[in-house]
């Protein structure tokens, strides 16, 4: 991630905007990134200090310096550095300092101290050349790290990472984020809420008319103080927001030395989801196809709509929705086989007063009995073995609608 | 609402208190109304954790029976603690802290010079309060030091959070960094929180360590409460008011070592002087051309901003760094250091620098142990232990030993370079003031004459400790 001192932004009338990289600047950035990447590959095996000195020799004009440093950071993040043996360095230092301490105690005049002689003496004792001791003495410091592997990305990838990282670096100074995300990619939306929960952030959801959700996100303490304590958490939520199908985000940021309040806006189209979600998604599309072929007359099936939310208890994001011939709806969430805890959370949700008819489908391997939820509640559990049976799903849906 | 029945519950959640059992439309009784706000995200009332004492008091006054699921700290029996007898001013400090605002529990900041036994004051308070206690210190060295002291005093297991360790006990020590991150998890486990070197706390980055903790008892310790950003006004809210204060000059001689401060001017060689003047001319030329006024609060920011806008600005910035390096690490300073190390070869000398590069240069040249932020905890402990025992008689550091580290044997400090901060300079002096039999401490400040460093030195000496 970029640090905020490397971010290229402009603040005008209370709005903070990341400076776009286009035209001649983009050409410079691509060329510069290529040179830094090549330098990293050419310096495999070199000390970090030598690699960084080589970067310093690539000419950069003052106005491009910050961009160049940011690109260097992105390349460095893609490199692998390693330290030499820290134990050896500590042993060398201890031997040198002990001997030197004895020597200082016996001196007759200040001019008599000769570091070279101390080095020679210790080198003899350790059976190593004096020159190597000089190098080993601080061989465990950052400067002495070795570049084990250069960065394998392309210049375009570095630029893409830089732009992504720039948003995150701004969010490090955020106190609150309001995101609007499309509900089209259910997996991405679910992943967003899971990330929010994992990061212990709180949120308010509002369903908008255009099929999007408006999510206000901040830390628990956010309602008392405009604290940047949650900046890191908000920055780490950004990938989950950017993975939603269609999204925009407005962040309340405290910027500059005086932490002036400014607004930061960014938008995009994503579509990336996790492997875990992908495996569930396959099951969902298969189920939808099976259901379509078995639907009674007047029934329909489609992607789930909305987020079923009980403030203070939790939420779920349905995958599919069945509509019967009387326009009554049953939502369905496919939980798959990966989290028993997730099933229990849904049980709590239904018990706490979720009003919508909803069917939770999960693998029998999770060992949760469907009898956990009594028949008089609008939610029901449906464990399955192997493949989800569309026939059983339809039966359970009818049963739910008739409760 | 039926008073007297348990219908309401209090929970600690991520550094805040959640009050369940009230509806949004209901008004909260007494003092609770002032601290709680309705949180629509979770459908309950919420308050910052540090309002806990007020919440409990408010509930009691209103006759509200509150199921308190927030508090998870213990009452301890610490009567067997082994503590040395307090000095008169230490007793006064404890009394002042205890006497402050009795109804609201002990809260407040004690200001005592380095070496005067602030830790003893804290341990006396821990023994008196008898509640699970968290001590927050700025560095891992200090965490280790507190750990040893608490173990010795109370003979109980002591937890550490930070530096790769995460064990929580009724008596636990942590760093400000770790407290900032983890208070949201363990902020309900302690009834007393001690903020060592509490001048760090009012920063935006660390304040949460106090706000997110529900401890009703709070103690701040510092030798230098003033902050350059004026943040000291936040002590009142985060810890409590300043309840006791004594200065170096009030205690030196009897409770602190006698000390002397000597400023030694060194001269640049002809070549260095030329290089210095040349760099300074480039730097000042740019400052004049751009009409940057360093007298203004944003003067430095202006310089940074403008120097990044052009190649000329970049050269000015490099020139600024160059002239500073020449003044800070003049060869004449290193020659003088050689003489001081020799003169004090039987003493315990700490050499302070402004930057790591100079510290490493000194360590390489004179082969004396070095402690920087890169030095791992185990090696730091070993170096400090050997320094205490006399195996090492000198060590060099940049800033990491500025604060708190207890080396009573240290009696000589050599400041090769530093910032203009009064606090830093007083803290550095404090390293050599811990009293011991017949000790006479001396602090040398090496200043390159006829450079900007002379003015920096004047600024940092604006404290009674340097005017005595």
Coordinates of C-alpha atoms in Angstrom, one line a residue, chain A residues 60-65 83 86 89-90 93-102 104-116 118-119 134-135 137-138 140-143 199-200 202-204 216-230 233 257 259 310-313, chain B residues 13-16 18 35-43 46-50 179-185 204 208 211-212 234 297 301 307-312 314 318 321 337-339 341-342 345-346 360 363-370 374-376 379 382-383 386 390-394:
Chain A
X60 CA 13.3 12.3 -12.6
X61 CA 12.2 15.9 -12.8
X62 CA 10.9 17.5 -9.5
X63 CA 7.2 17.5 -10.5
X64 CA 7.3 13.8 -11.3
X65 CA 9.3 12.8 -8.2
X83 CA 18.3 -10.3 5.5
X86 CA 20.9 -11.9 12.1
X89 CA 25.6 -10.1 12.9
X90 CA 24.7 -9.9 16.6
X93 CA 28.9 -7.0 17.1
X94 CA 29.1 -8.5 20.5
X95 CA 32.6 -9.7 19.9
X96 CA 33.7 -6.3 18.5
X97 CA 32.0 -4.2 21.3
X98 CA 33.4 -6.4 24.1
X99 CA 37.0 -6.2 22.8
X100 CA 36.6 -2.5 22.0
X101 CA 35.3 -1.9 25.5
X102 CA 38.4 -3.5 27.0
X104 CA 39.0 1.8 25.6
X105 CA 39.4 1.0 29.3
X106 CA 43.2 0.6 28.9
X107 CA 44.0 3.6 26.6
X108 CA 46.7 6.1 27.6
X109 CA 45.4 8.7 25.2
X110 CA 42.4 9.3 23.0
X111 CA 44.5 9.1 19.9
X112 CA 45.5 5.6 20.8
X113 CA 42.2 4.1 19.9
X114 CA 42.5 2.2 16.6
X115 CA 39.3 0.5 15.4
X116 CA 41.3 -1.3 12.7
X118 CA 40.2 -4.2 17.2
X119 CA 38.8 -5.5 14.0
X134 CA 33.1 -4.9 8.6
X135 CA 30.3 -6.0 6.2
X137 CA 28.8 -6.1 11.5
X138 CA 25.5 -4.5 10.3
X140 CA 21.0 -7.5 9.5
X141 CA 20.0 -3.9 8.9
X142 CA 17.5 -2.8 6.2
X143 CA 20.3 -1.4 3.9
X199 CA -13.1 -5.7 10.1
X200 CA -15.5 -4.9 13.0
X202 CA -20.6 -1.0 11.6
X203 CA -23.0 -0.1 8.7
X204 CA -26.4 1.1 7.8
X216 CA -22.8 3.8 5.3
X217 CA -19.7 2.4 6.9
X218 CA -17.7 3.6 10.0
X219 CA -16.2 2.3 13.1
X220 CA -18.2 1.9 16.4
X221 CA -16.6 5.0 17.9
X222 CA -17.3 7.0 14.7
X223 CA -20.5 8.5 16.1
X224 CA -18.5 10.2 18.9
X225 CA -15.3 11.4 17.3
X226 CA -14.1 11.8 13.8
X227 CA -11.3 9.3 14.5
X228 CA -9.0 8.0 11.8
X229 CA -8.6 4.9 14.0
X230 CA -10.6 2.9 11.4
X233 CA -10.0 -1.0 8.2
X257 CA -1.3 18.5 8.7
X259 CA -6.6 17.3 9.3
X310 CA -32.2 -7.0 11.0
X311 CA -30.2 -4.2 12.6
X312 CA -28.4 -5.4 15.7
X313 CA -28.7 -9.0 14.7
Chain B
X13 CA -18.1 -3.8 22.1
X14 CA -15.0 -2.7 20.2
X15 CA -14.0 0.1 22.6
X16 CA -17.6 1.3 23.1
X18 CA -23.7 -0.8 24.2
X35 CA -23.1 10.0 27.4
X36 CA -25.2 7.6 25.3
X37 CA -26.5 8.2 21.8
X38 CA -28.9 6.0 19.8
X39 CA -27.1 3.9 17.2
X40 CA -29.4 2.9 14.4
X41 CA -26.8 0.5 13.0
X42 CA -27.2 -1.9 15.9
X43 CA -30.5 -0.6 17.4
X46 CA -23.9 3.5 22.5
X47 CA -21.2 5.4 24.4
X48 CA -17.4 5.6 24.3
X49 CA -16.0 3.0 26.8
X50 CA -14.3 5.7 28.9
X179 CA -3.0 -0.4 23.0
X180 CA -4.2 1.6 20.0
X181 CA -4.8 -1.6 18.0
X182 CA -6.0 -4.0 20.8
X183 CA -7.9 -1.7 23.2
X184 CA -11.1 -2.6 21.3
X185 CA -10.6 -6.2 22.3
X204 CA -4.9 11.3 17.2
X208 CA -8.2 5.7 21.3
X211 CA -11.2 6.4 24.9
X212 CA -11.8 2.7 24.2
X234 CA -6.9 16.5 26.3
X297 CA 3.2 28.2 11.5
X301 CA 5.1 23.0 5.0
X307 CA 10.7 22.5 -3.1
X308 CA 8.8 19.6 -4.7
X309 CA 7.5 21.8 -7.5
X310 CA 10.7 22.4 -9.5
X311 CA 14.2 21.1 -10.0
X312 CA 15.5 24.3 -8.4
X314 CA 14.6 20.0 -5.3
X318 CA 19.0 18.7 -1.0
X321 CA 19.8 18.5 4.0
X337 CA 33.6 12.7 21.0
X338 CA 36.8 10.7 20.8
X339 CA 38.2 12.8 23.6
X341 CA 34.9 8.9 25.4
X342 CA 38.5 8.7 26.5
X345 CA 36.3 5.8 29.8
X346 CA 35.6 4.7 33.4
X360 CA 25.9 4.0 12.9
X363 CA 29.4 2.8 16.3
X364 CA 31.6 1.8 13.3
X365 CA 34.3 4.3 14.1
X366 CA 34.6 3.9 17.8
X367 CA 33.2 0.3 18.0
X368 CA 30.7 1.1 20.7
X369 CA 27.3 -0.6 21.0
X370 CA 24.4 1.0 19.1
X374 CA 16.3 -1.6 14.1
X375 CA 17.8 -3.2 17.1
X376 CA 15.8 -6.2 18.1
X379 CA 19.8 -7.5 21.6
X382 CA 21.5 -7.5 26.3
X383 CA 23.3 -4.2 25.5
X386 CA 25.9 -5.1 29.8
X390 CA 29.8 -2.2 33.3
X391 CA 30.8 -4.7 30.6
X392 CA 30.1 -1.9 28.1
X393 CA 30.9 1.6 29.3
X394 CA 29.4 3.6 26.4

